[in-house]
XYZ file of C-alpha atoms in Angstrom:
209
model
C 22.024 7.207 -24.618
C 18.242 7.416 -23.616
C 17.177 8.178 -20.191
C 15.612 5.417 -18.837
C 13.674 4.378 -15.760
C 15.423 0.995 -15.169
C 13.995 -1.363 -13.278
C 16.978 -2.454 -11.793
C 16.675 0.015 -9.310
C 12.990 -1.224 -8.934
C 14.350 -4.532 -8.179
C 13.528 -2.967 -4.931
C 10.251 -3.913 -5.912
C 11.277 -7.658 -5.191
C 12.263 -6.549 -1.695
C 8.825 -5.327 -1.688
C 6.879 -7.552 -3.466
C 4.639 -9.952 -3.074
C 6.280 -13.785 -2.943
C 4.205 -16.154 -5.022
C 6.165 -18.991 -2.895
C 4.117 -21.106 -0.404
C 0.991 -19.293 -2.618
C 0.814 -17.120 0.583
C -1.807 -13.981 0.075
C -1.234 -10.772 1.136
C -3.318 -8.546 3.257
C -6.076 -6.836 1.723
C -5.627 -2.753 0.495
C -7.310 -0.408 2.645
C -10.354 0.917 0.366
C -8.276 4.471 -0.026
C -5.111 2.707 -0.427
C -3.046 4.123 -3.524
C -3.065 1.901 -6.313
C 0.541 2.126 -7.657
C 4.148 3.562 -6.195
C 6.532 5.615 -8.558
C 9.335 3.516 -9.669
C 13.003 6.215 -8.913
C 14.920 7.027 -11.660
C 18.312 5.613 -11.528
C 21.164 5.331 -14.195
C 20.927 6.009 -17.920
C 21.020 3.257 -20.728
C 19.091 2.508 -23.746
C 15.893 0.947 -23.742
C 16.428 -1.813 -26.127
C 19.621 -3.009 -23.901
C 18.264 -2.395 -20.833
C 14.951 -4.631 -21.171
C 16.744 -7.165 -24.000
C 15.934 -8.137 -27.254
C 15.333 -11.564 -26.243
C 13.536 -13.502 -28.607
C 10.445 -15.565 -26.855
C 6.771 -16.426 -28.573
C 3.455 -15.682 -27.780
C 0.405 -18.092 -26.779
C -0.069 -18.329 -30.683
C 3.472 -19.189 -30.873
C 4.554 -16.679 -32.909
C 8.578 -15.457 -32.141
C 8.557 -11.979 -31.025
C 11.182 -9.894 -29.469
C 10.748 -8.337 -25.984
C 11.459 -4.487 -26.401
C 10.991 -4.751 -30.003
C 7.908 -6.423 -30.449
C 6.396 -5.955 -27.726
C 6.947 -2.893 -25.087
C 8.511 -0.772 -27.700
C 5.862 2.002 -28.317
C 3.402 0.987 -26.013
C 1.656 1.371 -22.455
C 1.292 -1.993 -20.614
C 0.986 -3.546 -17.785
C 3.178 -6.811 -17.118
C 2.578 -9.579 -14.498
C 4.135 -13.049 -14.035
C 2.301 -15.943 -14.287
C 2.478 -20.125 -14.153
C -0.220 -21.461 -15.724
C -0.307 -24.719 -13.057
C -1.014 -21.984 -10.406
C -4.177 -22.518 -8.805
C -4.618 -19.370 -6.505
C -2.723 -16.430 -7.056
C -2.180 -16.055 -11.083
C -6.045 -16.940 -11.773
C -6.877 -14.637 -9.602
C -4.862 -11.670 -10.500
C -5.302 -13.133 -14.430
C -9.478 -12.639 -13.521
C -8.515 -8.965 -11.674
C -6.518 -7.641 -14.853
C -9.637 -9.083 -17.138
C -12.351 -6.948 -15.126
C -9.430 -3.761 -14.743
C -10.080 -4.084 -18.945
C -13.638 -3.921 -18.361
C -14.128 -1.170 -16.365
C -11.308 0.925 -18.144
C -13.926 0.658 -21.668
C -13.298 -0.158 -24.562
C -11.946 2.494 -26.234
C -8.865 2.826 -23.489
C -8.491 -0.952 -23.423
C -7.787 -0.994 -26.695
C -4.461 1.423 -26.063
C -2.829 -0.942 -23.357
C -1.274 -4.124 -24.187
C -1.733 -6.788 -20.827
C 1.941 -8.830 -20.873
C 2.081 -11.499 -18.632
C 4.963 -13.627 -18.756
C 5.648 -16.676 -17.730
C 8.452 -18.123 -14.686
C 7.988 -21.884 -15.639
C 9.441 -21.428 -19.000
C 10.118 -25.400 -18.935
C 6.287 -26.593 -18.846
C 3.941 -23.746 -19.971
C 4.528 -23.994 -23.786
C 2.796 -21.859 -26.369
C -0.145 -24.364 -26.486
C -0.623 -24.419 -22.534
C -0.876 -20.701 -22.093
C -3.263 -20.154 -25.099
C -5.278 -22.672 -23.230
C -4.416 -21.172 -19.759
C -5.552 -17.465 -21.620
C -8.630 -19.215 -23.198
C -10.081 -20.503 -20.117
C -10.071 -17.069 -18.342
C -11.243 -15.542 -21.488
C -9.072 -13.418 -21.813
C -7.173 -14.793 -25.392
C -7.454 -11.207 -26.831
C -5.064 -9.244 -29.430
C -3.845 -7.019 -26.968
C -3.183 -9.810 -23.969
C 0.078 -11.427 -25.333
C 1.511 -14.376 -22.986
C 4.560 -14.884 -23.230
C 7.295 -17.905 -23.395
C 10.508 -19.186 -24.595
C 13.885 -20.591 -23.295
C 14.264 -20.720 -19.722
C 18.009 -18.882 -19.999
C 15.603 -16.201 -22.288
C 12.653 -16.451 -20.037
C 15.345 -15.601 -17.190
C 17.130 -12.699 -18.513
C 13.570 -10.617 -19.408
C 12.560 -11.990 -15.655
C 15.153 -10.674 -14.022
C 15.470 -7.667 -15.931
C 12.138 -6.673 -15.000
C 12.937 -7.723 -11.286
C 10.719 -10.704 -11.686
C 13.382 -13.434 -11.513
C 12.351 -15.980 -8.387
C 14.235 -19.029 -7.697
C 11.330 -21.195 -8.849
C 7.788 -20.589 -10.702
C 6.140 -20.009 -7.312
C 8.871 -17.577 -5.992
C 7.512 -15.240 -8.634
C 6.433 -11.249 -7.146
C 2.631 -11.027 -8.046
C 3.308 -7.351 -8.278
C 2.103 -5.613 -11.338
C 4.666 -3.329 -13.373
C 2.551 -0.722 -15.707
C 4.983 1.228 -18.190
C 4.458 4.074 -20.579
C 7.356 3.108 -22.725
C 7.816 5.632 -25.324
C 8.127 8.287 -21.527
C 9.998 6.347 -19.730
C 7.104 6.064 -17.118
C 7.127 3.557 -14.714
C 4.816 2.310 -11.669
C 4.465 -0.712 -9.644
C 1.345 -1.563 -8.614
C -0.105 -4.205 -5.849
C -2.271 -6.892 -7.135
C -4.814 -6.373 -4.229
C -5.521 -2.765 -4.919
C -9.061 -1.906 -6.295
C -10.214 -2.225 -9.813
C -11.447 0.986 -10.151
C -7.570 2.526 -9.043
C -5.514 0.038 -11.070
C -7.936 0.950 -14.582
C -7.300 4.923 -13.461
C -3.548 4.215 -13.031
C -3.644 2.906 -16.593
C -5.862 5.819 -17.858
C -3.322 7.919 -16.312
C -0.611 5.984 -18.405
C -2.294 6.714 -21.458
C -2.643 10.306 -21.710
C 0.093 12.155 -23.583
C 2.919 13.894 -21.918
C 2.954 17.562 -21.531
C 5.107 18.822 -24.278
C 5.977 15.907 -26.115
């Protein structure tokens, strides 16, 4: 079996987090605030298992599966989103769009932006391309995703994401370098400038690997 940081153990990230519910805001970062926390290692299991398989589709409604479609491989950085939202996910959706901007294009280009959505039932394929469309932000390497709501549930709750409605949802960010096993949560009110480094950081290879 792989080591693996599982985020089960980082489900004390949703003792942490940031509660979507009530659309309540947190308090603004201090300016030298660090931008993401080390997820602890904790147990072993294998990647695929751990995150699931589950099969869900993309804003273009194409089927894809979760680890192997699309984490396996890759760095990314995963939020949850509900596309009826009308504080918190546009804003953090219009954050993540100007962290790709100021990490340049050549880096932007080697992080994949996954943000998934916790009202399974209503935001269809069609509605998120439209919800990604009107941010700008309907790009190759910014997959929304969908499906089920049992599916949507499991890779929600696997990640630590799982609230007991759309709003409940943690507006933390989760940034992985999958093929490491690297893990970091990150607060949606830190700076630009530190979440786009945090993501550099996530990029570069591993020392002796």
């Amino acid at each position: 079996m792989k080591r693996l940081l599982p985020l089960a153990l980082a489900l004390a990230m949703a003792s942490g987090a940031s509660a979507h519910e009530g659309h309540e805001r947190q308090p603004a970062a201090p300016a030298n605030a660090p931008a993401a926390q080390p997820l602890k290692a904790g147990g072993t299991t294998d990647a695929q298992t751990w995150f699931s398989d589950t099969l869900l589709r993309d804003q273009n409604g194409r089927e894809v599966r979760f680890y192997s479609d699309v984490l396996k491989g890759r760095v990314v950085v995963l939020n949850v989103i509900f596309t009826h939202c009308d504080d918190a996910c546009p804003l953090i959706t219009r954050k993540l769009k100007d962290v790709r901007k100021a990490m340049g294009e050549d880096l932007s280009k080697q992080v994949y932006f996954i943000s998934l959505s916790s009202d399974a039932e209503n935001d269809t394929p069609e509605v998120l391309k439209a919800f990604a469309a009107k941010h700008g932000v309907d790009s190759p390497n910014w997959i929304f995703l969908t499906g089920d709501k049992a599916g949507m549930d499991l890779v929600l709750a696997r990640l630590g994401q799982l609230g007991e409605s759309p709003e409940a949802h943690s507006t933390l960010l989760i940034a992985g370098d999958v093929p490491n096993k690297r893990w970091s949560r990150i607060r949606p009110d830190a700076p630009v400038n530190a979440i786009a480094q945090r993501l550099q950081l996530m990029a570069m290879p591993v020392a002796g690997r």
